[in-house]
Short mmCIF file of C-alpha atoms in Angstrom, two decimals:
data_model
loop_
_atom_site.label_atom_id
_atom_site.label_comp_id
_atom_site.label_asym_id
_atom_site.label_seq_id
_atom_site.Cartn_x
_atom_site.Cartn_y
_atom_site.Cartn_z
CA LEU A 1 0.00 0.00 0.00
CA PRO A 2 1.56 3.34 -0.96
CA ALA A 3 2.28 5.68 1.93
CA ASP A 4 0.15 8.49 0.52
CA LEU A 5 -2.91 6.21 0.66
CA ALA A 6 -2.27 5.13 4.25
CA TYR A 7 -1.40 8.44 5.92
CA ASP A 8 -0.74 12.12 5.37
CA ARG A 9 2.64 13.47 6.32
CA ILE A 10 2.72 17.07 7.50
CA PRO A 11 6.04 18.56 8.61
CA ALA A 12 6.04 20.29 12.00
CA TRP A 13 7.31 23.56 10.53
CA GLN A 14 4.10 23.85 8.46
CA LEU A 15 1.96 23.47 11.56
CA LEU A 16 3.99 26.14 13.38
CA GLN A 17 3.48 28.73 10.63
CA PRO A 18 1.23 31.75 11.34
CA ASN A 19 -1.27 30.34 8.81
CA PRO A 20 -1.09 26.53 9.18
CA PRO A 21 -2.67 24.34 6.49
CA ALA A 22 -6.37 23.63 6.92
CA LEU A 23 -6.96 20.12 8.21
CA PRO A 24 -10.73 19.54 7.96
CA HIS A 25 -10.44 15.75 8.12
CA VAL A 26 -8.44 15.62 11.37
CA ALA A 27 -11.58 15.16 13.47
CA ASN A 28 -12.08 11.69 11.97
CA GLN A 29 -8.43 10.65 11.96
CA VAL A 30 -5.74 9.41 14.30
CA VAL A 31 -2.97 11.96 14.70
CA ILE A 32 0.55 10.75 15.42
CA ILE A 33 3.06 13.39 16.40
CA ALA A 34 6.57 12.04 16.00
CA PRO A 35 10.06 13.34 15.23
CA GLY A 36 10.25 11.51 11.87
CA GLY A 37 13.73 12.53 10.75
CA TYR A 38 14.05 15.86 12.56
CA GLY A 39 17.28 16.06 14.52
CA GLU A 40 15.93 19.12 16.32
CA ALA A 41 13.09 17.03 17.77
CA GLY A 42 15.35 15.42 20.33
CA VAL A 43 16.06 12.15 18.57
CA SER A 44 19.81 11.69 18.48
CA GLY A 45 21.54 10.02 15.55
CA SER A 46 19.63 7.33 13.72
CA THR A 47 17.73 5.81 16.65
CA ASP A 48 14.38 6.39 14.94
CA TYR A 49 15.43 4.99 11.55
CA PHE A 50 14.75 1.44 10.50
CA PRO A 51 15.61 -0.64 7.43
CA MET A 52 13.07 0.15 4.76
CA PRO A 53 10.89 -2.83 3.80
CA ALA A 54 11.03 -3.79 0.13
CA ALA A 55 7.37 -2.88 -0.44
CA MET A 56 7.91 0.58 1.03
CA ARG A 57 10.98 1.09 -1.13
CA TYR A 58 9.00 0.04 -4.22
CA TRP A 59 6.17 2.52 -3.61
CA ARG A 60 8.40 5.32 -2.46
CA ASP A 61 10.59 5.07 -5.57
CA ARG A 62 7.56 5.24 -7.84
CA ARG A 63 5.24 7.69 -6.10
CA LEU A 64 7.51 9.85 -3.97
CA PRO A 65 10.96 9.77 -5.61
CA ASP A 66 12.14 13.04 -4.08
CA THR A 67 11.65 12.00 -0.41
CA MET A 68 14.38 10.90 1.98
CA PRO A 69 15.31 7.21 1.70
CA ILE A 70 14.66 6.49 5.39
CA TYR A 71 11.90 4.66 7.20
CA THR A 72 11.06 6.16 10.56
CA GLY A 73 9.28 4.77 13.57
CA ALA A 74 6.43 7.22 12.95
CA GLU A 75 5.84 5.69 9.51
CA ALA A 76 5.85 2.19 10.98
CA HIS A 77 3.29 3.26 13.59
CA ALA A 78 1.17 5.01 10.95
CA TYR A 79 1.01 1.82 8.88
CA MET A 80 0.12 -0.28 11.91
CA VAL A 81 -2.67 2.09 12.93
CA HIS A 82 -3.98 2.19 9.34
CA HIS A 83 -4.03 -1.59 9.09
CA LEU A 84 -5.73 -1.96 12.47
CA LEU A 85 -8.42 0.60 11.66
CA ARG A 86 -9.07 -0.86 8.21
CA GLN A 87 -8.94 -4.39 9.61
CA ARG A 88 -6.23 -5.27 7.10
CA LEU A 89 -4.57 -7.90 9.24
CA VAL A 90 -2.44 -10.78 8.06
CA ILE A 91 -3.78 -14.20 9.05
CA PRO A 92 -0.98 -16.77 9.16
CA VAL A 93 -1.84 -20.41 8.53
CA PRO A 94 0.21 -22.59 10.91
CA ASP A 95 3.19 -24.31 9.30
CA LEU A 96 2.35 -27.58 10.99
CA TRP A 97 -1.02 -27.82 9.23
CA MET A 98 0.47 -27.26 5.80
CA VAL A 99 3.42 -29.58 6.48
CA ALA A 100 0.97 -32.33 7.48
CA ILE A 101 -1.03 -31.81 4.28
CA ALA A 102 2.20 -31.77 2.27
CA ALA A 103 3.31 -35.02 3.91
CA LEU A 104 0.06 -36.67 2.84
CA LEU A 105 0.46 -35.35 -0.72
CA GLY A 106 4.07 -36.54 -0.77
CA LYS A 107 3.02 -39.98 0.40
CA VAL A 108 0.39 -40.16 -2.36
CA ALA A 109 3.02 -39.17 -4.93
CA VAL A 110 5.44 -41.81 -3.63
CA THR A 111 2.70 -44.46 -3.77
CA THR A 112 2.08 -43.52 -7.40
CA VAL A 113 5.79 -43.83 -8.20
CA VAL A 114 6.14 -47.16 -6.42
CA GLN A 115 3.19 -48.60 -8.35
CA THR A 116 5.17 -48.14 -11.57
CA ARG A 117 7.75 -50.81 -10.58
CA ARG A 118 6.03 -53.47 -12.69
CA GLN A 119 6.16 -51.41 -15.88
CA GLU A 120 8.97 -51.64 -18.41
CA ALA A 121 12.00 -49.44 -17.82
CA THR A 122 11.22 -46.94 -20.62
CA GLN A 123 7.64 -46.52 -19.47
CA ARG A 124 8.86 -46.07 -15.88
CA ARG A 125 11.30 -43.33 -16.88
CA ARG A 126 8.63 -41.55 -18.89
CA HIS A 127 6.17 -41.86 -16.00
CA HIS A 128 8.78 -40.54 -13.52
CA ARG A 129 9.53 -37.57 -15.77
CA ARG A 130 5.82 -36.84 -16.00
CA ILE A 131 5.46 -37.00 -12.20
CA THR A 132 8.49 -34.73 -11.76
CA ALA A 133 7.04 -32.22 -14.24
CA VAL A 134 3.64 -32.30 -12.56
CA MET A 135 5.18 -31.85 -9.11
CA GLY A 136 7.42 -29.01 -10.36
CA GLY A 137 4.42 -27.29 -11.92
CA SER A 138 2.40 -27.87 -8.77
CA THR A 139 5.18 -26.29 -6.71
CA LEU A 140 5.14 -23.21 -8.94
CA VAL A 141 1.33 -22.97 -8.89
CA TYR A 142 1.26 -23.35 -5.09
CA GLY A 143 3.83 -20.58 -4.69
CA LEU A 144 1.96 -18.20 -6.98
CA ALA A 145 -1.42 -19.07 -5.45
CA SER A 146 -0.12 -18.45 -1.93
CA LEU A 147 1.30 -15.10 -3.03
CA GLN A 148 -2.02 -14.11 -4.61
CA LEU A 149 -3.95 -15.23 -1.53
CA TYR A 150 -1.68 -13.09 0.64
CA VAL A 151 -2.05 -10.01 -1.57
CA THR A 152 -5.82 -10.21 -1.97
CA SER A 153 -6.98 -11.64 1.37
CA GLY A 154 -4.12 -11.20 3.80
CA ILE A 155 -3.87 -14.96 4.39
CA LEU A 156 -0.27 -16.06 4.71
CA LEU A 157 0.39 -19.66 3.67
CA PRO A 158 3.76 -21.22 4.43
CA VAL A 159 5.60 -22.10 1.24
CA VAL A 160 9.08 -23.44 1.92
CA LEU A 161 8.44 -26.17 4.52
CA PRO A 162 5.46 -27.79 2.77
CA VAL A 163 7.22 -27.78 -0.60
CA VAL A 164 10.37 -29.25 0.93
CA MET A 165 8.26 -31.92 2.66
CA VAL A 166 6.68 -33.06 -0.62
CA TRP A 167 10.03 -33.15 -2.40
CA VAL A 168 11.74 -34.97 0.49
CA TYR A 169 9.16 -37.72 0.13
CA LEU A 170 9.24 -37.77 -3.65
CA LEU A 171 12.90 -37.50 -4.68
CA PRO A 172 14.24 -40.69 -3.03
CA SER A 173 11.52 -42.77 -4.66
CA LEU A 174 12.29 -41.26 -8.09
CA ARG A 175 16.02 -41.93 -7.75
CA SER A 176 15.76 -45.36 -6.20
CA LYS A 177 17.53 -48.10 -8.21
CA SER A 178 14.59 -50.45 -7.75
CA ASN A 179 12.22 -47.95 -9.31
CA VAL A 180 14.21 -46.91 -12.38
#
């Protein structure tokens, strides 16, 4: 979410002017007063600066290219308040659930591979290549689907552990001498 859609940034010097900017919408907003990069505000050094998240860097480079390349605590708090008020919370799905599901899928894939033992060697190799291609495509689809689910719904599915679990089950059965 771009910063300009989540919060308005007003420098303190503008508010201290004889004619400050009109803020008609302040009555319905949360106001955070923070130093945000002002050394004169009492924050010494870089204690209020944090590493900029990649998403923030992306939006800032495109929408606000002339701003300072720092991420302050005030901005972090502004995003948190925005997400809480808009109920834009991330719902993580426990890794253990997805790893258990992946273990079952891996076991089904291994059972399919083991059932090909009776086939001729060329048919087995072709079948194993097909299973590897299907599992590789499934891995890619799962990764993209979990990314899309996170972006649209805020549901965070674990990716690495479940995918590793399926492949840990599958690869030994594909490489086994008795199967090929």
